[in-house]
Amino acid sequence: MIRLGCIADDLTGATDLSLMLAREGMNVIQTAGVPDRQVDLSDADAVVVALKSRTNPAAEAVAQSLAAAEALRKAGAKHFFFKYCSTFDSTDEGNIGPVTEALLDFTKSDFTLACPAFPANKRSVYRGHLFVGDVLLSESSMKDHPLTPMRDANLVRVLGRQTKLSVGLVAYEDVEKGPEAVRAAFARAKAAGHRIVIVDAVSDAHLRVIGAAAHDLAVVTGGSGVAMGLPLAYGIKPKADAGARMPAPKGRAAILAGSCSAATRGQIAAALAAGTPAFKIDPLALADGKVSAAQILDWIADQGAERAPLVYSSADPADVARAQDKLGRAQAGEMIEHLIADIARALPERGFSRLIVAGGETSGAAVAALGVKALRIGPEIAPGVPWTRTLGGTDLALALKSGNFGAEDFFIKAWDLLE
Ligand code: ADP
């Protein structure tokens, strides 16, 4: 039975939340967009719908979020979690306020909380003010964010500008005292006419208290931090074999890297030093028609099965600049993404069922080419990067690595977590 239906306003935020819930013992399925009817969600404790709604016009974000909530409710969810960024990324027009209001209407409930705190990542809320590290949000680099500049750290005020509902505060003293005190504070806030409360939290212990106090709310909103206490509040305990290996479909393994980030380049260097067979894509040769997906697929097939072959376009900044000068920035990127997507699409039919893809955009292109609609979240390979197994469609084990994530031995060690 789905205990928690989650709606995340962007993809990496969805994965972050999925990992948090999985670590706390939930079976988690993450879907790309509103879940398809064909995807079987029946054994999930939590389903996390990844939207791309953070900076959409408010009406669109509301419509997408409600479509997700509807699908989650059809799948059995009675509790809903709206996940946004731990820096409360939004403008005075939304979308945190409007989506929260819509979800309260949707669940016919009259009260929820908002807590972006994530102390492990240096986001804390004290007296309703959001701190990023040692400084107020409004003094952090978020003040100059290109899409959602955050110039006010007082979240009661920030959220108050986004909604017609009255916004209150449950402060540190109550959170410090424990779940009963927080529930009493909720009741006082409700009696005072507030429909949303910002809740202070400066430690994981506070997040767990909030989870325990919030288990009967139909809607909880926040960063992934505040989800930490919810599984236990729903009676789910961390699994004894957490961090254990993931059963994976039999088949060969390969690595596709289109990220040029420093971490990925270090991982490639480490893989090459360890003797990994590798094919480097030269963007200029690709533009001249001298390299093709078919040719690379033949090369992959010729490699021995004992080591996962690596295909990469990753290059240092000078080489990237050279390619971009000749081909254009966007064109170079798209050409390489298309090539990697074409390779990914053809791999399953050639017996490859275990893939690591490095790069956010590159992963997006590969996953779209593979037709992946939903993923079951498996063990964490590195902070922010789980193994996943596809649901519906071709059965694959996928590790989708954002460019700068993971230690140097990622491409070598990740396989150890597969059965
Ligand atoms: P990251 O997660 O590191 O940001 P992305 O995959 O999101 O990685 O973005 C990397 C972008 O750079 C992609 O569009 C990719 O196609 C492009 N790219 C990869 N290799 C090269 C290269 N050698 N020259 C120019 N662009 C490249």
Short mmCIF file of C-alpha atoms and ligand atoms in Angstrom, two decimals:
data_model
loop_
_atom_site.label_atom_id
_atom_site.label_comp_id
_atom_site.label_asym_id
_atom_site.label_seq_id
_atom_site.Cartn_x
_atom_site.Cartn_y
_atom_site.Cartn_z
CA MET A 1 0.00 0.00 0.00
CA ILE A 2 1.34 3.43 -0.85
CA ARG A 3 1.88 5.30 2.41
CA LEU A 4 3.20 8.45 0.84
CA GLY A 5 2.55 9.97 -2.58
CA CYS A 6 5.26 12.51 -3.36
CA ILE A 7 5.37 15.29 -5.89
CA ALA A 8 8.80 16.80 -6.54
CA ASP A 9 9.22 20.03 -8.45
CA ASP A 10 12.39 18.86 -10.21
CA LEU A 11 14.22 15.66 -11.13
CA THR A 12 17.27 15.83 -8.89
CA GLY A 13 15.02 16.85 -5.99
CA ALA A 14 12.93 13.75 -6.67
CA THR A 15 15.98 11.47 -6.52
CA ASP A 16 17.15 13.20 -3.35
CA LEU A 17 13.76 12.55 -1.70
CA SER A 18 13.63 8.97 -3.04
CA LEU A 19 16.99 8.18 -1.50
CA MET A 20 15.97 9.74 1.82
CA LEU A 21 12.81 7.61 2.02
CA ALA A 22 14.64 4.46 0.85
CA ARG A 23 17.33 4.95 3.50
CA GLU A 24 14.58 5.11 6.13
CA GLY A 25 13.24 1.75 5.02
CA MET A 26 10.60 2.50 2.37
CA ASN A 27 10.27 0.69 -0.95
CA VAL A 28 10.42 3.65 -3.30
CA ILE A 29 9.42 3.98 -6.92
CA GLN A 30 10.29 7.16 -8.79
CA THR A 31 8.40 8.02 -11.95
CA ALA A 32 9.38 10.33 -14.77
CA GLY A 33 6.39 12.66 -14.82
CA VAL A 34 2.86 11.65 -13.88
CA PRO A 35 2.85 7.85 -13.51
CA ASP A 36 1.66 5.80 -16.42
CA ARG A 37 -1.21 3.38 -15.76
CA GLN A 38 0.99 0.55 -17.00
CA VAL A 39 3.51 0.98 -14.21
CA ASP A 40 2.75 -1.32 -11.28
CA LEU A 41 3.06 0.76 -8.13
CA SER A 42 1.32 -1.73 -5.87
CA ASP A 43 4.27 -2.81 -3.71
CA ALA A 44 5.71 0.69 -3.18
CA ASP A 45 5.59 2.35 0.24
CA ALA A 46 6.29 5.67 -1.46
CA VAL A 47 5.99 6.86 -5.04
CA VAL A 48 7.94 9.97 -5.99
CA VAL A 49 6.72 11.74 -9.11
CA ALA A 50 9.46 13.83 -10.69
CA LEU A 51 8.01 16.93 -12.31
CA LYS A 52 9.78 19.88 -13.87
CA SER A 53 7.52 22.55 -12.42
CA ARG A 54 9.71 24.71 -10.19
CA THR A 55 9.88 27.73 -12.46
CA ASN A 56 6.77 27.18 -14.57
CA PRO A 57 3.95 29.72 -14.37
CA ALA A 58 2.00 28.97 -11.16
CA ALA A 59 -1.14 27.73 -12.94
CA GLU A 60 0.89 25.18 -14.88
CA ALA A 61 2.76 24.00 -11.79
CA VAL A 62 -0.58 23.59 -10.01
CA ALA A 63 -2.10 21.65 -12.91
CA GLN A 64 0.91 19.30 -13.15
CA SER A 65 0.98 18.78 -9.39
CA LEU A 66 -2.74 18.02 -9.24
CA ALA A 67 -2.43 15.55 -12.12
CA ALA A 68 0.33 13.82 -10.16
CA ALA A 69 -1.73 13.88 -6.93
CA GLU A 70 -4.71 12.39 -8.78
CA ALA A 71 -2.61 9.53 -10.17
CA LEU A 72 -1.07 8.92 -6.74
CA ARG A 73 -4.47 8.84 -5.08
CA LYS A 74 -5.72 6.36 -7.71
CA ALA A 75 -2.72 4.20 -6.79
CA GLY A 76 -3.78 4.30 -3.13
CA ALA A 77 -1.96 7.24 -1.58
CA LYS A 78 -3.73 9.03 1.25
CA HIS A 79 -0.80 11.14 2.42
CA PHE A 80 0.99 13.53 0.10
CA PHE A 81 4.40 15.16 0.23
CA PHE A 82 5.24 18.21 -1.84
CA LYS A 83 9.02 18.39 -2.27
CA TYR A 84 10.75 21.65 -3.12
CA CYS A 85 14.28 22.90 -2.79
CA SER A 86 15.94 23.30 0.62
CA THR A 87 16.63 26.91 -0.33
CA PHE A 88 12.88 27.45 -0.86
CA ASP A 89 13.46 28.36 -4.54
CA SER A 90 10.40 30.29 -5.65
CA THR A 91 9.23 33.76 -6.61
CA ASP A 92 6.48 35.95 -5.13
CA GLU A 93 4.16 34.43 -7.76
CA GLY A 94 4.89 30.88 -6.56
CA ASN A 95 5.10 28.00 -6.88
CA ILE A 96 5.34 26.78 -3.31
CA GLY A 97 2.28 28.71 -2.08
CA PRO A 98 -0.07 27.94 -4.99
CA VAL A 99 0.82 24.23 -5.15
CA THR A 100 0.44 23.86 -1.37
CA GLU A 101 -2.97 25.54 -1.51
CA ALA A 102 -4.05 23.28 -4.37
CA LEU A 103 -2.97 20.14 -2.48
CA LEU A 104 -4.83 21.25 0.65
CA ASP A 105 -7.97 21.70 -1.49
CA PHE A 106 -7.36 18.38 -3.20
CA THR A 107 -7.17 16.50 0.11
CA LYS A 108 -9.94 18.61 1.67
CA SER A 109 -7.65 19.41 4.55
CA ASP A 110 -7.14 22.72 6.27
CA PHE A 111 -3.63 22.58 7.67
CA THR A 112 -0.08 21.76 6.65
CA LEU A 113 3.51 22.59 7.41
CA ALA A 114 6.38 23.94 5.34
CA CYS A 115 9.94 23.06 6.33
CA PRO A 116 12.86 23.25 3.89
CA ALA A 117 15.45 22.54 6.62
CA PHE A 118 18.17 20.02 5.76
CA PRO A 119 20.86 20.41 8.43
CA ALA A 120 23.11 17.75 6.85
CA ASN A 121 23.33 20.08 3.84
CA LYS A 122 23.64 23.19 6.02
CA ARG A 123 20.07 24.41 5.56
CA SER A 124 18.49 25.30 8.89
CA VAL A 125 15.38 27.21 9.90
CA TYR A 126 15.37 29.24 13.10
CA ARG A 127 12.51 31.55 14.11
CA GLY A 128 11.19 31.11 10.61
CA HIS A 129 14.41 32.37 9.02
CA LEU A 130 16.26 30.15 6.59
CA PHE A 131 20.03 29.93 6.97
CA VAL A 132 22.37 28.57 4.31
CA GLY A 133 25.50 27.62 6.21
CA ASP A 134 26.32 30.55 8.46
CA VAL A 135 24.38 33.23 6.59
CA LEU A 136 20.77 34.10 6.02
CA LEU A 137 19.28 32.87 2.74
CA SER A 138 19.07 36.51 1.59
CA GLU A 139 22.85 36.89 2.03
CA SER A 140 23.70 33.55 0.40
CA SER A 141 24.47 33.05 -3.27
CA MET A 142 20.73 32.37 -3.69
CA LYS A 143 20.18 36.14 -3.68
CA ASP A 144 21.54 36.16 -7.25
CA HIS A 145 19.94 32.98 -8.57
CA PRO A 146 19.07 33.58 -12.25
CA LEU A 147 15.48 32.25 -11.99
CA THR A 148 14.50 32.40 -8.32
CA PRO A 149 16.52 35.10 -6.54
CA MET A 150 15.87 34.79 -2.79
CA ARG A 151 16.16 38.23 -1.17
CA ASP A 152 14.15 37.60 2.02
CA ALA A 153 15.11 34.94 4.57
CA ASN A 154 11.88 35.23 6.60
CA LEU A 155 9.91 32.27 5.25
CA VAL A 156 6.68 33.29 6.97
CA ARG A 157 6.84 36.48 4.91
CA VAL A 158 8.10 34.79 1.71
CA LEU A 159 5.35 32.17 1.75
CA GLY A 160 2.81 34.76 2.88
CA ARG A 161 3.38 36.64 -0.40
CA GLN A 162 2.60 33.47 -2.39
CA THR A 163 -0.70 32.47 -0.85
CA LYS A 164 -3.96 33.91 0.40
CA LEU A 165 -3.81 31.44 3.31
CA SER A 166 -2.55 32.69 6.64
CA VAL A 167 1.01 31.54 7.41
CA GLY A 168 2.23 31.00 10.98
CA LEU A 169 5.32 29.72 12.75
CA VAL A 170 6.06 26.74 14.99
CA ALA A 171 9.28 27.80 16.65
CA TYR A 172 12.35 26.05 17.95
CA GLU A 173 11.22 25.78 21.62
CA ASP A 174 8.29 23.56 20.70
CA VAL A 175 10.27 21.43 18.26
CA GLU A 176 12.94 20.97 20.90
CA LYS A 177 10.32 19.65 23.36
CA GLY A 178 9.15 16.84 21.08
CA PRO A 179 6.21 15.64 18.97
CA GLU A 180 3.53 16.34 21.59
CA ALA A 181 4.60 19.97 21.92
CA VAL A 182 4.67 20.33 18.13
CA ARG A 183 1.17 18.88 17.84
CA ALA A 184 0.00 21.34 20.52
CA ALA A 185 1.65 24.16 18.56
CA PHE A 186 -0.16 22.98 15.39
CA ALA A 187 -3.46 23.18 17.29
CA ARG A 188 -2.68 26.70 18.56
CA ALA A 189 -1.71 27.84 15.06
CA LYS A 190 -4.91 26.40 13.60
CA ALA A 191 -6.97 28.11 16.31
CA ALA A 192 -5.23 31.38 15.41
CA GLY A 193 -6.44 30.95 11.83
CA HIS A 194 -3.17 29.80 10.23
CA ARG A 195 -3.42 27.20 7.50
CA ILE A 196 0.29 26.72 6.86
CA VAL A 197 3.08 26.83 9.43
CA ILE A 198 6.79 27.25 8.84
CA VAL A 199 8.48 24.89 11.30
CA ASP A 200 11.93 25.53 12.78
CA ALA A 201 14.54 22.78 12.56
CA VAL A 202 18.29 22.96 13.07
CA SER A 203 19.11 19.26 13.56
CA ASP A 204 18.11 15.83 12.29
CA ALA A 205 16.56 15.22 15.72
CA HIS A 206 14.20 18.14 15.01
CA LEU A 207 13.30 16.71 11.60
CA ARG A 208 12.41 13.39 13.22
CA VAL A 209 10.25 15.16 15.82
CA ILE A 210 8.43 17.00 13.03
CA GLY A 211 7.88 13.71 11.16
CA ALA A 212 6.40 12.11 14.26
CA ALA A 213 4.11 15.11 14.80
CA ALA A 214 3.04 15.28 11.15
CA HIS A 215 2.14 11.65 10.45
CA ASP A 216 -1.60 12.32 10.34
CA LEU A 217 -1.42 15.40 8.12
CA ALA A 218 -2.76 14.69 4.64
CA VAL A 219 -0.19 17.06 3.15
CA VAL A 220 3.37 17.73 4.27
CA THR A 221 5.62 20.11 2.35
CA GLY A 222 9.34 20.68 2.49
CA GLY A 223 12.82 19.69 1.46
CA SER A 224 13.84 16.05 1.55
CA GLY A 225 15.09 16.58 5.14
CA VAL A 226 11.65 16.79 6.69
CA ALA A 227 10.71 13.48 5.04
CA MET A 228 13.32 11.79 7.23
CA GLY A 229 10.94 11.23 10.14
CA LEU A 230 7.87 10.21 8.14
CA PRO A 231 8.60 6.51 7.39
CA LEU A 232 9.02 5.69 11.09
CA ALA A 233 5.94 7.75 11.90
CA TYR A 234 4.05 5.49 9.44
CA GLY A 235 5.46 2.40 11.21
CA ILE A 236 8.21 1.60 8.70
CA LYS A 237 11.71 0.88 10.03
CA PRO A 238 15.06 1.07 8.22
CA LYS A 239 15.88 -2.32 6.70
CA ALA A 240 18.55 -4.38 8.44
CA ASP A 241 20.18 -5.07 5.07
CA ALA A 242 20.26 -1.40 4.03
CA GLY A 243 23.14 -0.76 1.68
CA ALA A 244 22.88 -4.36 0.53
CA ARG A 245 23.27 -5.36 -3.09
CA MET A 246 20.48 -4.96 -5.63
CA PRO A 247 19.28 -7.92 -7.68
CA ALA A 248 19.93 -6.97 -11.29
CA PRO A 249 18.90 -8.54 -14.59
CA LYS A 250 21.50 -10.86 -16.08
CA GLY A 251 23.42 -9.33 -18.93
CA ARG A 252 26.44 -7.29 -19.86
CA ALA A 253 27.44 -3.93 -18.45
CA ALA A 254 28.54 -0.66 -20.05
CA ILE A 255 29.33 2.93 -19.07
CA LEU A 256 28.27 5.96 -21.13
CA ALA A 257 29.68 9.34 -20.11
CA GLY A 258 28.73 12.68 -21.61
CA SER A 259 29.55 14.76 -18.56
CA CYS A 260 32.60 16.99 -18.72
CA SER A 261 32.49 17.79 -15.00
CA ALA A 262 35.69 17.47 -13.01
CA ALA A 263 34.40 14.51 -10.98
CA THR A 264 33.45 12.55 -14.10
CA ARG A 265 36.79 13.26 -15.76
CA GLY A 266 38.53 11.98 -12.62
CA GLN A 267 36.37 8.84 -12.68
CA ILE A 268 37.28 8.27 -16.35
CA ALA A 269 40.99 8.69 -15.60
CA ALA A 270 40.70 6.17 -12.74
CA ALA A 271 38.81 3.70 -14.97
CA LEU A 272 41.43 4.03 -17.75
CA ALA A 273 44.24 3.51 -15.22
CA ALA A 274 42.47 0.34 -14.03
CA GLY A 275 42.47 -1.06 -17.59
CA THR A 276 38.85 -0.35 -18.56
CA PRO A 277 38.41 -0.64 -22.35
CA ALA A 278 37.38 2.82 -23.56
CA PHE A 279 36.16 4.55 -26.69
CA LYS A 280 36.55 8.33 -26.79
CA ILE A 281 34.04 10.22 -28.91
CA ASP A 282 35.65 13.08 -30.81
CA PRO A 283 32.91 15.68 -31.42
CA LEU A 284 34.64 17.01 -34.56
CA ALA A 285 34.93 13.51 -36.05
CA LEU A 286 31.27 13.00 -35.16
CA ALA A 287 30.30 16.22 -36.95
CA ASP A 288 32.27 15.04 -40.02
CA GLY A 289 30.35 11.77 -40.05
CA LYS A 290 33.49 9.79 -39.19
CA VAL A 291 31.96 8.24 -36.05
CA SER A 292 28.56 6.60 -35.78
CA ALA A 293 26.46 4.81 -33.18
CA ALA A 294 26.68 1.59 -35.25
CA GLN A 295 30.48 1.74 -35.24
CA ILE A 296 30.61 2.32 -31.46
CA LEU A 297 28.09 -0.45 -30.82
CA ASP A 298 30.29 -2.86 -32.80
CA TRP A 299 33.30 -1.75 -30.75
CA ILE A 300 31.34 -2.32 -27.51
CA ALA A 301 30.28 -5.80 -28.64
CA ASP A 302 33.93 -6.70 -29.37
CA GLN A 303 35.08 -6.00 -25.82
CA GLY A 304 35.44 -8.86 -23.38
CA ALA A 305 32.58 -9.36 -20.93
CA GLU A 306 34.82 -9.22 -17.85
CA ARG A 307 35.05 -5.42 -17.76
CA ALA A 308 32.30 -2.92 -18.54
CA PRO A 309 33.44 -0.92 -21.59
CA LEU A 310 33.36 2.87 -21.32
CA VAL A 311 32.21 5.20 -24.09
CA TYR A 312 32.87 8.83 -23.32
CA SER A 313 32.83 12.26 -24.90
CA SER A 314 34.04 13.89 -21.71
CA ALA A 315 36.87 16.28 -22.32
CA ASP A 316 38.73 19.02 -20.50
CA PRO A 317 37.53 22.62 -20.78
CA ALA A 318 40.02 23.55 -23.55
CA ASP A 319 38.86 20.66 -25.79
CA VAL A 320 35.22 21.41 -25.04
CA ALA A 321 35.78 25.07 -26.00
CA ARG A 322 37.47 23.98 -29.25
CA ALA A 323 34.53 21.77 -30.18
CA GLN A 324 32.04 24.48 -29.22
CA ASP A 325 33.91 27.10 -31.29
CA LYS A 326 33.64 24.90 -34.38
CA LEU A 327 30.16 23.45 -33.85
CA GLY A 328 28.34 25.87 -31.53
CA ARG A 329 27.75 25.21 -27.84
CA ALA A 330 24.21 23.85 -28.06
CA GLN A 331 24.83 21.95 -31.32
CA ALA A 332 27.91 20.18 -29.93
CA GLY A 333 25.99 19.16 -26.81
CA GLU A 334 22.93 17.97 -28.70
CA MET A 335 24.94 16.00 -31.23
CA ILE A 336 26.73 14.10 -28.49
CA GLU A 337 23.53 13.58 -26.49
CA HIS A 338 21.86 12.15 -29.63
CA LEU A 339 24.74 9.80 -30.26
CA ILE A 340 24.79 8.54 -26.66
CA ALA A 341 20.99 8.19 -26.73
CA ASP A 342 21.22 6.13 -29.95
CA ILE A 343 23.82 3.88 -28.36
CA ALA A 344 21.77 3.48 -25.16
CA ARG A 345 18.64 2.61 -27.15
CA ALA A 346 20.41 -0.22 -28.98
CA LEU A 347 22.23 -1.74 -26.00
CA PRO A 348 19.41 -3.83 -24.45
CA GLU A 349 18.77 -5.78 -27.65
CA ARG A 350 22.52 -6.55 -27.76
CA GLY A 351 22.42 -8.14 -24.33
CA PHE A 352 23.38 -5.18 -22.16
CA SER A 353 21.20 -4.77 -19.09
CA ARG A 354 23.43 -2.90 -16.62
CA LEU A 355 24.31 0.67 -17.46
CA ILE A 356 25.98 3.62 -15.79
CA VAL A 357 25.27 6.96 -17.46
CA ALA A 358 27.25 10.01 -16.36
CA GLY A 359 25.85 13.52 -16.80
CA GLY A 360 22.49 15.05 -15.93
CA GLU A 361 21.46 16.01 -19.48
CA THR A 362 23.14 12.92 -20.85
CA SER A 363 21.17 10.70 -18.44
CA GLY A 364 17.95 12.48 -19.40
CA ALA A 365 18.63 11.77 -23.08
CA ALA A 366 19.56 8.12 -22.44
CA VAL A 367 16.55 7.46 -20.21
CA ALA A 368 14.20 9.00 -22.78
CA ALA A 369 15.76 6.87 -25.56
CA LEU A 370 15.37 3.74 -23.42
CA GLY A 371 11.71 4.63 -22.85
CA VAL A 372 12.06 4.45 -19.05
CA LYS A 373 8.88 5.50 -17.25
CA ALA A 374 9.62 4.46 -13.68
CA LEU A 375 12.51 3.32 -11.54
CA ARG A 376 12.71 1.37 -8.31
CA ILE A 377 15.27 3.01 -6.04
CA GLY A 378 18.04 0.65 -4.93
CA PRO A 379 21.17 1.02 -2.81
CA GLU A 380 23.10 4.26 -2.66
CA ILE A 381 26.36 4.10 -4.64
CA ALA A 382 27.47 7.60 -3.64
CA PRO A 383 25.60 10.47 -1.98
CA GLY A 384 22.80 11.41 -4.38
CA VAL A 385 23.30 8.42 -6.72
CA PRO A 386 21.36 5.18 -6.23
CA TRP A 387 21.30 2.07 -8.36
CA THR A 388 17.83 1.85 -9.85
CA ARG A 389 15.91 -0.88 -11.66
CA THR A 390 13.47 0.00 -14.41
CA LEU A 391 9.80 -0.88 -14.05
CA GLY A 392 7.64 -1.74 -17.03
CA GLY A 393 9.38 -1.97 -20.39
CA THR A 394 12.88 -3.40 -20.69
CA ASP A 395 14.33 -4.68 -17.42
CA LEU A 396 17.54 -2.74 -16.71
CA ALA A 397 19.78 -1.75 -13.82
CA LEU A 398 20.62 1.93 -14.25
CA ALA A 399 22.89 4.28 -12.35
CA LEU A 400 22.26 7.86 -13.46
CA LYS A 401 25.05 10.02 -12.16
CA SER A 402 24.89 13.78 -12.09
CA GLY A 403 28.25 15.03 -13.39
CA ASN A 404 29.88 16.16 -10.19
CA PHE A 405 28.76 13.27 -7.98
CA GLY A 406 30.69 10.24 -6.85
CA ALA A 407 34.22 9.33 -5.83
CA GLU A 408 37.06 8.56 -8.28
CA ASP A 409 36.46 4.81 -8.25
CA PHE A 410 32.73 5.17 -9.05
CA PHE A 411 32.93 3.44 -12.47
CA ILE A 412 34.92 0.57 -10.95
CA LYS A 413 33.14 0.04 -7.62
CA ALA A 414 29.49 0.74 -8.49
CA TRP A 415 29.10 -2.79 -9.96
CA ASP A 416 29.89 -4.38 -6.59
CA LEU A 417 26.43 -3.35 -5.38
CA LEU A 418 24.69 -5.47 -8.06
CA GLU A 419 23.86 -9.12 -7.54
P1 ADP B 1 26.85 17.32 -16.10
O1 ADP B 1 25.92 16.54 -15.20
O2 ADP B 1 28.30 17.10 -15.79
O3 ADP B 1 26.48 18.79 -16.19
P2 ADP B 1 25.50 16.92 -18.60
O4 ADP B 1 25.30 15.62 -19.31
O5 ADP B 1 24.32 17.50 -17.89
O6 ADP B 1 26.70 16.71 -17.58
O7 ADP B 1 26.02 18.03 -19.59
C1 ADP B 1 27.16 17.86 -20.40
C2 ADP B 1 26.87 18.46 -21.77
O8 ADP B 1 28.12 18.61 -22.46
C3 ADP B 1 25.99 17.56 -22.62
O9 ADP B 1 25.10 18.35 -23.38
C4 ADP B 1 27.01 16.88 -23.53
O10 ADP B 1 26.46 16.44 -24.74
C5 ADP B 1 28.01 17.98 -23.75
N1 ADP B 1 29.35 17.48 -24.09
C6 ADP B 1 29.86 16.29 -23.74
N2 ADP B 1 31.10 16.15 -24.21
C7 ADP B 1 31.37 17.25 -24.91
C8 ADP B 1 32.52 17.70 -25.66
N3 ADP B 1 33.61 16.96 -25.76
N4 ADP B 1 32.45 18.91 -26.25
C9 ADP B 1 31.35 19.67 -26.15
N5 ADP B 1 30.24 19.32 -25.46
C10 ADP B 1 30.25 18.11 -24.84
#
